[in-house]
PDB file of C-alpha atoms in Angstrom:
ATOM      1  CA  GLN A  20     -16.094  -2.275   0.185  1.00 84.00           C
ATOM      2  CA  VAL A  21     -12.670  -0.769  -0.173  1.00 91.00           C
ATOM      3  CA  GLN A  22      -9.583  -2.742  -1.073  1.00 95.00           C
ATOM      4  CA  LEU A  23      -6.193  -1.294  -0.212  1.00 97.00           C
ATOM      5  CA  VAL A  24      -2.810  -2.263  -1.606  1.00 97.00           C
ATOM      6  CA  GLU A  25       0.400  -0.806  -0.220  1.00 98.00           C
ATOM      7  CA  SER A  26       3.702  -0.497  -2.059  1.00 98.00           C
ATOM      8  CA  GLY A  27       7.036   1.233  -1.734  1.00 98.00           C
ATOM      9  CA  GLY A  28       8.554  -0.502   1.248  1.00 97.00           C
ATOM     10  CA  GLY A  29      12.108  -1.740   1.286  1.00 98.00           C
ATOM     11  CA  LEU A  30      15.508  -1.578   2.919  1.00 98.00           C
ATOM     12  CA  VAL A  31      17.098   1.815   3.502  1.00 98.00           C
ATOM     13  CA  GLN A  32      19.979   3.133   5.556  1.00 98.00           C
ATOM     14  CA  ALA A  33      19.401   5.386   8.517  1.00 98.00           C
ATOM     15  CA  GLY A  34      18.909   8.957   7.367  1.00 98.00           C
ATOM     16  CA  GLY A  35      17.439   7.849   4.078  1.00 98.00           C
ATOM     17  CA  SER A  36      13.962   8.252   2.631  1.00 98.00           C
ATOM     18  CA  LEU A  37      11.152   6.090   1.367  1.00 98.00           C
ATOM     19  CA  ARG A  38       7.794   6.884  -0.174  1.00 98.00           C
ATOM     20  CA  LEU A  39       4.964   4.504   0.564  1.00 98.00           C
ATOM     21  CA  SER A  40       1.866   4.409  -1.580  1.00 98.00           C
ATOM     22  CA  CYS A  41      -1.552   2.934  -1.025  1.00 98.00           C
ATOM     23  CA  ALA A  42      -3.896   2.297  -3.928  1.00 97.00           C
ATOM     24  CA  ALA A  43      -7.583   2.052  -3.109  1.00 96.00           C
ATOM     25  CA  SER A  44     -10.425   0.536  -5.052  1.00 93.00           C
ATOM     26  CA  GLY A  45     -13.909   1.977  -5.156  1.00 79.00           C
ATOM     27  CA  ARG A  46     -15.599   5.149  -6.334  1.00 75.00           C
ATOM     28  CA  THR A  47     -16.014   6.776  -2.930  1.00 89.00           C
ATOM     29  CA  PHE A  48     -12.367   7.077  -1.983  1.00 91.00           C
ATOM     30  CA  SER A  49     -12.585  10.823  -1.399  1.00 90.00           C
ATOM     31  CA  ARG A  50     -15.128  10.299   1.384  1.00 92.00           C
ATOM     32  CA  TYR A  51     -12.767   8.226   3.487  1.00 95.00           C
ATOM     33  CA  ALA A  52     -10.229   9.311   5.992  1.00 97.00           C
ATOM     34  CA  MET A  53      -6.997   7.449   5.296  1.00 97.00           C
ATOM     35  CA  GLY A  54      -4.457   6.402   7.854  1.00 98.00           C
ATOM     36  CA  TRP A  55      -1.032   4.850   8.050  1.00 98.00           C
ATOM     37  CA  PHE A  56      -0.141   2.559  10.917  1.00 98.00           C
ATOM     38  CA  ARG A  57       2.914   0.451  11.611  1.00 98.00           C
ATOM     39  CA  GLN A  58       3.746  -2.661  13.577  1.00 98.00           C
ATOM     40  CA  ALA A  59       7.234  -3.584  14.673  1.00 97.00           C
ATOM     41  CA  PRO A  60       8.120  -7.154  15.696  1.00 93.00           C
ATOM     42  CA  GLY A  61       6.752  -7.928  19.142  1.00 95.00           C
ATOM     43  CA  LYS A  62       4.922  -4.617  19.395  1.00 97.00           C
ATOM     44  CA  GLU A  63       1.376  -3.445  18.957  1.00 97.00           C
ATOM     45  CA  ARG A  64       0.250  -1.728  15.793  1.00 98.00           C
ATOM     46  CA  GLU A  65       0.535   2.021  16.216  1.00 98.00           C
ATOM     47  CA  PHE A  66      -0.718   5.138  14.528  1.00 98.00           C
ATOM     48  CA  VAL A  67       1.635   7.054  12.236  1.00 98.00           C
ATOM     49  CA  ALA A  68      -0.382   9.581  10.238  1.00 98.00           C
ATOM     50  CA  ALA A  69      -3.840  10.255   8.882  1.00 98.00           C
ATOM     51  CA  ILE A  70      -5.510  12.504   6.352  1.00 98.00           C
ATOM     52  CA  SER A  71      -9.171  13.395   6.004  1.00 95.00           C
ATOM     53  CA  GLY A  72     -11.102  13.453   2.760  1.00 90.00           C
ATOM     54  CA  GLY A  73     -10.654  17.211   2.684  1.00 88.00           C
ATOM     55  CA  GLY A  74      -6.923  17.050   3.298  1.00 90.00           C
ATOM     56  CA  GLY A  75      -6.649  17.704   7.018  1.00 95.00           C
ATOM     57  CA  ARG A  76      -3.582  15.957   8.434  1.00 97.00           C
ATOM     58  CA  TYR A  77      -2.637  14.490  11.767  1.00 97.00           C
ATOM     59  CA  TYR A  78       0.653  12.913  12.813  1.00 98.00           C
ATOM     60  CA  ALA A  79       2.003  10.845  15.648  1.00 98.00           C
ATOM     61  CA  ASP A  80       4.726  12.632  17.579  1.00 98.00           C
ATOM     62  CA  SER A  81       7.265  10.170  16.193  1.00 97.00           C
ATOM     63  CA  ALA A  82       6.374  11.215  12.650  1.00 98.00           C
ATOM     64  CA  LYS A  83       6.138  14.985  13.016  1.00 98.00           C
ATOM     65  CA  GLY A  84       8.750  16.829  11.034  1.00 97.00           C
ATOM     66  CA  ARG A  85       9.934  13.689   9.225  1.00 98.00           C
ATOM     67  CA  PHE A  86       6.900  12.128   7.561  1.00 98.00           C
ATOM     68  CA  ALA A  87       4.315  13.687   5.266  1.00 98.00           C
ATOM     69  CA  ILE A  88       0.986  12.179   4.303  1.00 98.00           C
ATOM     70  CA  SER A  89      -0.802  13.187   1.118  1.00 98.00           C
ATOM     71  CA  ARG A  90      -3.638  11.955  -1.038  1.00 97.00           C
ATOM     72  CA  ASP A  91      -4.734  12.172  -4.644  1.00 95.00           C
ATOM     73  CA  ASN A  92      -8.474  11.634  -4.801  1.00 93.00           C
ATOM     74  CA  ALA A  93      -8.432  11.545  -8.609  1.00 92.00           C
ATOM     75  CA  LYS A  94      -6.045   8.583  -8.513  1.00 94.00           C
ATOM     76  CA  ASN A  95      -7.442   6.925  -5.379  1.00 95.00           C
ATOM     77  CA  THR A  96      -4.061   6.945  -3.714  1.00 97.00           C
ATOM     78  CA  VAL A  97      -2.585   8.010  -0.408  1.00 98.00           C
ATOM     79  CA  ASN A  98       1.126   8.401   0.115  1.00 98.00           C
ATOM     80  CA  LEU A  99       3.488   8.575   3.041  1.00 98.00           C
ATOM     81  CA  GLN A 100       6.776  10.326   2.403  1.00 98.00           C
ATOM     82  CA  MET A 101       9.251   9.268   5.074  1.00 98.00           C
ATOM     83  CA  ASN A 102      12.480  11.208   5.510  1.00 98.00           C
ATOM     84  CA  SER A 103      15.328  11.022   8.014  1.00 98.00           C
ATOM     85  CA  LEU A 104      14.474   7.416   8.707  1.00 98.00           C
ATOM     86  CA  LYS A 105      15.716   5.780  11.879  1.00 98.00           C
ATOM     87  CA  PRO A 106      16.220   2.107  12.764  1.00 97.00           C
ATOM     88  CA  GLU A 107      13.258   2.391  15.137  1.00 97.00           C
ATOM     89  CA  ASP A 108      11.038   3.133  12.127  1.00 98.00           C
ATOM     90  CA  THR A 109      11.515  -0.481  11.047  1.00 98.00           C
ATOM     91  CA  ALA A 110       8.071  -2.076  10.871  1.00 98.00           C
ATOM     92  CA  VAL A 111       5.349  -3.315   8.602  1.00 98.00           C
ATOM     93  CA  TYR A 112       3.389  -0.277   7.458  1.00 98.00           C
ATOM     94  CA  TYR A 113      -0.339  -0.567   6.895  1.00 98.00           C
ATOM     95  CA  CYS A 114      -2.771   1.652   5.037  1.00 98.00           C
ATOM     96  CA  ALA A 115      -6.301   1.949   6.412  1.00 98.00           C
ATOM     97  CA  ALA A 116      -9.582   3.601   5.464  1.00 97.00           C
ATOM     98  CA  GLY A 117     -12.286   4.848   7.791  1.00 96.00           C
ATOM     99  CA  ASN A 118     -15.155   7.270   8.084  1.00 93.00           C
ATOM    100  CA  PHE A 119     -13.359   9.783  10.250  1.00 92.00           C
ATOM    101  CA  ILE A 120      -9.773  10.766  10.914  1.00 93.00           C
ATOM    102  CA  ASP A 121      -8.703   8.723  13.925  1.00 94.00           C
ATOM    103  CA  THR A 122      -5.541   7.683  15.710  1.00 95.00           C
ATOM    104  CA  THR A 123      -6.910   4.335  16.876  1.00 96.00           C
ATOM    105  CA  LEU A 124      -7.192   1.052  15.011  1.00 96.00           C
ATOM    106  CA  ALA A 125     -10.887   0.845  15.818  1.00 96.00           C
ATOM    107  CA  GLY A 126     -11.544   3.948  13.738  1.00 94.00           C
ATOM    108  CA  TYR A 127     -10.747   2.176  10.482  1.00 97.00           C
ATOM    109  CA  ASP A 128     -12.858  -0.370   8.652  1.00 95.00           C
ATOM    110  CA  TYR A 129     -10.544  -1.421   5.851  1.00 96.00           C
ATOM    111  CA  TRP A 130      -6.897  -2.428   5.939  1.00 97.00           C
ATOM    112  CA  GLY A 131      -4.214  -3.307   3.451  1.00 97.00           C
ATOM    113  CA  GLN A 132      -1.837  -6.233   3.761  1.00 97.00           C
ATOM    114  CA  GLY A 133       1.123  -4.083   4.709  1.00 98.00           C
ATOM    115  CA  THR A 134       4.543  -3.316   3.305  1.00 98.00           C
ATOM    116  CA  GLN A 135       7.817  -3.937   5.098  1.00 98.00           C
ATOM    117  CA  VAL A 136      10.128  -1.039   5.877  1.00 98.00           C
ATOM    118  CA  THR A 137      13.563  -1.874   7.229  1.00 98.00           C
ATOM    119  CA  VAL A 138      15.998   0.839   8.292  1.00 98.00           C
ATOM    120  CA  SER A 139      19.562  -0.277   8.856  1.00 98.00           C
ATOM    121  CA  SER A 140      21.939   1.531  11.184  1.00 94.00           C
TER     122      SER A 140
END
């Protein structure tokens, strides 16, 4: 079992930055691929970024060049640095853990409760 707790969301103006963090329980954190997803009101949850246990990264097109995912296996944390934020980035952001790096929801077994990110214009 892995428990995930996100933090770092908030309200920011367009063009600003936020750093989301996800703290994971368990001793096998380094084995898991970690992903960030987001869900805007009235929309489906969508992939944002993912990182493998070894540090390989993958980004949605909407995140490339603006967001950066990283992990610290010693601290059981995964972070999402978000720069140049846009109003369309407004969503609840979720951290997820799975066996393999994946862009689909089905690829992840464990999910956090989410943290709200609101970008004002």
